[in-house]
PDB file of C-alpha atoms in Angstrom:
ATOM      1  CA  MET A   1     -28.343  43.284  -2.929  1.00 41.00           C
ATOM      2  CA  LEU A   2     -26.782  41.907  -5.764  1.00 45.00           C
ATOM      3  CA  GLU A   3     -28.610  39.055  -7.665  1.00 44.00           C
ATOM      4  CA  TYR A   4     -25.967  36.328  -9.938  1.00 42.00           C
ATOM      5  CA  SER A   5     -26.530  33.190 -11.806  1.00 41.00           C
ATOM      6  CA  GLN A   6     -24.161  30.217 -11.587  1.00 45.00           C
ATOM      7  CA  ASN A   7     -24.778  29.882 -15.707  1.00 46.00           C
ATOM      8  CA  ILE A   8     -23.088  32.911 -16.376  1.00 44.00           C
ATOM      9  CA  PRO A   9     -20.340  32.116 -19.333  1.00 47.00           C
ATOM     10  CA  GLN A  10     -16.996  32.059 -19.837  1.00 48.00           C
ATOM     11  CA  LYS A  11     -16.532  35.994 -20.877  1.00 45.00           C
ATOM     12  CA  GLN A  12     -13.293  38.356 -20.423  1.00 48.00           C
ATOM     13  CA  PRO A  13     -13.110  40.351 -17.361  1.00 48.00           C
ATOM     14  CA  SER A  14     -14.595  43.214 -18.003  1.00 48.00           C
ATOM     15  CA  GLN A  15     -17.149  41.403 -19.996  1.00 48.00           C
ATOM     16  CA  LEU A  16     -17.728  39.379 -16.812  1.00 43.00           C
ATOM     17  CA  LEU A  17     -18.122  42.258 -14.466  1.00 46.00           C
ATOM     18  CA  ASN A  18     -20.677  43.999 -16.942  1.00 49.00           C
ATOM     19  CA  CYS A  19     -22.705  40.787 -16.909  1.00 44.00           C
ATOM     20  CA  LEU A  20     -22.916  40.891 -12.865  1.00 45.00           C
ATOM     21  CA  THR A  21     -22.964  44.367 -12.912  1.00 44.00           C
ATOM     22  CA  ALA A  22     -26.244  45.135 -14.863  1.00 44.00           C
ATOM     23  CA  THR A  23     -27.725  42.232 -13.108  1.00 43.00           C
ATOM     24  CA  ALA A  24     -27.717  43.691  -9.589  1.00 45.00           C
ATOM     25  CA  THR A  25     -30.543  45.447  -8.084  1.00 45.00           C
ATOM     26  CA  TYR A  26     -31.301  48.604  -6.223  1.00 45.00           C
ATOM     27  CA  SER A  27     -31.080  48.265  -2.400  1.00 44.00           C
ATOM     28  CA  PRO A  28     -32.342  52.025  -0.773  1.00 45.00           C
ATOM     29  CA  ASN A  29     -28.981  51.319   1.548  1.00 46.00           C
ATOM     30  CA  SER A  30     -27.214  51.453  -1.433  1.00 48.00           C
ATOM     31  CA  LEU A  31     -26.086  52.919  -5.263  1.00 54.00           C
ATOM     32  CA  PHE A  32     -24.178  53.076  -7.756  1.00 54.00           C
ATOM     33  CA  ASP A  33     -20.913  54.768  -8.267  1.00 53.00           C
ATOM     34  CA  ASN A  34     -20.002  56.506 -12.114  1.00 50.00           C
ATOM     35  CA  MET A  35     -18.062  53.510 -12.939  1.00 54.00           C
ATOM     36  CA  GLY A  36     -20.719  51.209 -12.002  1.00 56.00           C
ATOM     37  CA  ARG A  37     -19.510  49.284  -8.535  1.00 58.00           C
ATOM     38  CA  VAL A  38     -21.980  49.427  -5.495  1.00 56.00           C
ATOM     39  CA  CYS A  39     -21.278  51.682  -3.119  1.00 55.00           C
ATOM     40  CA  PHE A  40     -22.467  51.637   0.888  1.00 50.00           C
ATOM     41  CA  ILE A  41     -22.685  54.090   2.763  1.00 48.00           C
ATOM     42  CA  ALA A  42     -21.752  53.397   6.111  1.00 47.00           C
ATOM     43  CA  VAL A  43     -23.958  54.251   8.851  1.00 43.00           C
ATOM     44  CA  THR A  44     -23.303  54.153  12.994  1.00 44.00           C
ATOM     45  CA  ASN A  45     -26.804  54.070  15.193  1.00 49.00           C
ATOM     46  CA  ASN A  46     -28.550  54.875  11.872  1.00 48.00           C
ATOM     47  CA  LYS A  47     -26.451  58.434  11.159  1.00 51.00           C
ATOM     48  CA  ALA A  48     -23.588  58.975   9.233  1.00 52.00           C
ATOM     49  CA  LEU A  49     -19.702  59.346   9.660  1.00 53.00           C
ATOM     50  CA  PRO A  50     -18.903  62.493  10.210  1.00 58.00           C
ATOM     51  CA  PRO A  51     -17.062  64.184   7.229  1.00 56.00           C
ATOM     52  CA  THR A  52     -12.947  63.479   7.823  1.00 75.00           C
ATOM     53  CA  THR A  53     -10.709  65.990   7.610  1.00 87.00           C
ATOM     54  CA  GLU A  54      -7.174  65.945   5.325  1.00 90.00           C
ATOM     55  CA  LYS A  55      -5.508  66.646   8.653  1.00 91.00           C
ATOM     56  CA  GLN A  56      -7.428  63.768  10.434  1.00 91.00           C
ATOM     57  CA  LEU A  57      -6.060  61.294   7.760  1.00 93.00           C
ATOM     58  CA  ARG A  58      -2.538  62.793   7.472  1.00 94.00           C
ATOM     59  CA  ASP A  59      -2.376  62.660  11.730  1.00 93.00           C
ATOM     60  CA  THR A  60      -3.658  59.157  11.195  1.00 93.00           C
ATOM     61  CA  PHE A  61      -1.021  58.289   8.264  1.00 95.00           C
ATOM     62  CA  GLN A  62       1.930  59.512  10.438  1.00 94.00           C
ATOM     63  CA  LYS A  63       0.670  57.839  13.402  1.00 95.00           C
ATOM     64  CA  TYR A  64       1.715  54.468  11.803  1.00 96.00           C
ATOM     65  CA  ASP A  65       5.197  55.641  10.981  1.00 95.00           C
ATOM     66  CA  ARG A  66       5.913  52.649  13.863  1.00 93.00           C
ATOM     67  CA  ASP A  67      10.195  53.162  13.346  1.00 92.00           C
ATOM     68  CA  GLY A  68       9.978  57.063  14.012  1.00 92.00           C
ATOM     69  CA  ASP A  69      12.546  58.002  10.747  1.00 93.00           C
ATOM     70  CA  GLY A  70       9.751  59.743   8.705  1.00 93.00           C
ATOM     71  CA  HIS A  71       9.064  58.052   6.186  1.00 96.00           C
ATOM     72  CA  LEU A  72       6.266  55.008   5.997  1.00 96.00           C
ATOM     73  CA  SER A  73       6.458  51.737   4.440  1.00 96.00           C
ATOM     74  CA  LYS A  74       4.534  49.587   2.386  1.00 96.00           C
ATOM     75  CA  ALA A  75       3.746  48.077   5.745  1.00 97.00           C
ATOM     76  CA  GLU A  76       3.720  50.868   7.579  1.00 96.00           C
ATOM     77  CA  LEU A  77       0.760  52.164   5.131  1.00 96.00           C
ATOM     78  CA  ALA A  78      -1.066  48.440   4.445  1.00 97.00           C
ATOM     79  CA  ASN A  79      -1.503  48.847   8.819  1.00 96.00           C
ATOM     80  CA  ALA A  80      -2.377  52.671   8.151  1.00 95.00           C
ATOM     81  CA  PHE A  81      -5.271  51.586   5.286  1.00 95.00           C
ATOM     82  CA  LYS A  82      -6.437  48.710   7.243  1.00 94.00           C
ATOM     83  CA  SER A  83      -7.039  50.838  10.242  1.00 93.00           C
ATOM     84  CA  LEU A  84      -9.733  53.230   7.875  1.00 92.00           C
ATOM     85  CA  GLY A  85     -11.596  50.096   7.238  1.00 91.00           C
ATOM     86  CA  SER A  86      -9.547  48.874   3.705  1.00 93.00           C
ATOM     87  CA  HIS A  87     -10.541  45.101   2.335  1.00 93.00           C
ATOM     88  CA  MET A  88      -7.478  45.128   0.800  1.00 96.00           C
ATOM     89  CA  PRO A  89      -4.734  47.176   2.793  1.00 96.00           C
ATOM     90  CA  ASN A  90      -1.713  45.399   0.526  1.00 97.00           C
ATOM     91  CA  TRP A  91      -3.466  46.191  -2.697  1.00 96.00           C
ATOM     92  CA  ARG A  92      -4.333  49.979  -1.414  1.00 96.00           C
ATOM     93  CA  ALA A  93      -0.706  50.679  -0.255  1.00 96.00           C
ATOM     94  CA  ARG A  94       1.305  49.697  -3.387  1.00 97.00           C
ATOM     95  CA  ARG A  95      -1.502  51.874  -5.104  1.00 96.00           C
ATOM     96  CA  ALA A  96      -1.123  54.843  -3.114  1.00 96.00           C
ATOM     97  CA  LEU A  97       3.055  54.463  -3.199  1.00 96.00           C
ATOM     98  CA  HIS A  98       2.532  54.013  -7.093  1.00 95.00           C
ATOM     99  CA  HIS A  99       0.717  57.574  -7.405  1.00 94.00           C
ATOM    100  CA  ALA A 100       2.231  59.496  -4.152  1.00 96.00           C
ATOM    101  CA  ASP A 101       5.996  58.105  -4.002  1.00 96.00           C
ATOM    102  CA  ALA A 102       7.780  61.371  -6.071  1.00 95.00           C
ATOM    103  CA  ASP A 103      11.406  60.351  -5.860  1.00 95.00           C
ATOM    104  CA  GLY A 104      10.970  56.467  -6.058  1.00 94.00           C
ATOM    105  CA  ASP A 105      12.256  55.162  -3.021  1.00 96.00           C
ATOM    106  CA  LYS A 106       9.655  53.184  -2.175  1.00 95.00           C
ATOM    107  CA  ASN A 107       8.781  54.935   1.099  1.00 96.00           C
ATOM    108  CA  ILE A 108       6.116  57.898   1.748  1.00 96.00           C
ATOM    109  CA  SER A 109       7.870  61.057   3.227  1.00 95.00           C
ATOM    110  CA  LEU A 110       6.331  63.719   4.849  1.00 89.00           C
ATOM    111  CA  GLU A 111       6.764  65.663   1.929  1.00 92.00           C
ATOM    112  CA  GLU A 112       4.717  62.868  -0.078  1.00 96.00           C
ATOM    113  CA  LEU A 113       2.413  62.785   2.741  1.00 96.00           C
ATOM    114  CA  ASN A 114      -0.033  65.079   1.280  1.00 94.00           C
ATOM    115  CA  GLU A 115      -0.289  63.264  -1.884  1.00 95.00           C
ATOM    116  CA  VAL A 116      -1.570  59.195  -0.039  1.00 96.00           C
ATOM    117  CA  VAL A 117      -3.939  61.536   2.206  1.00 95.00           C
ATOM    118  CA  LYS A 118      -5.519  62.860  -0.964  1.00 93.00           C
ATOM    119  CA  TYR A 119      -5.595  59.512  -2.718  1.00 93.00           C
ATOM    120  CA  ALA A 120      -7.295  58.187   0.961  1.00 93.00           C
ATOM    121  CA  ALA A 121      -9.512  60.574   1.108  1.00 91.00           C
ATOM    122  CA  LYS A 122     -10.597  60.265  -3.015  1.00 91.00           C
ATOM    123  CA  HIS A 123     -11.329  57.068  -2.490  1.00 90.00           C
ATOM    124  CA  GLY A 124     -13.618  58.038   0.061  1.00 88.00           C
ATOM    125  CA  TYR A 125     -11.318  56.476   3.511  1.00 85.00           C
ATOM    126  CA  VAL A 126     -12.825  58.102   6.514  1.00 80.00           C
ATOM    127  CA  LEU A 127     -12.219  57.713  10.797  1.00 78.00           C
ATOM    128  CA  GLY A 128     -14.531  55.314  11.884  1.00 65.00           C
TER     129      GLY A 128
END
């Protein structure tokens, strides 16, 4: 549970984040990561979701190549991230392009897809 006060003084964004995370309280279903963000454990019927393999993530991304050209556009990436549960799929797609688009063509080729898969796995995306 995150507690906050409406009387928080105007501060720089980083100071405001520190202020908000400093007032967060521990909940048995959550924990803080090393950046001070609250991470939630995903459960289904009180059982943790099984880990997703990189092959499963790769297959999910390939499924969103709607036009079949062997490249994922930003829109196709955003749809894939949305299906993986992203709350901000367009932002996540831009970040994935930034990390994986080696040739700068604003598309992810099959060769570059491995980097997108690593990026998605690093940020905890699972199939649910």
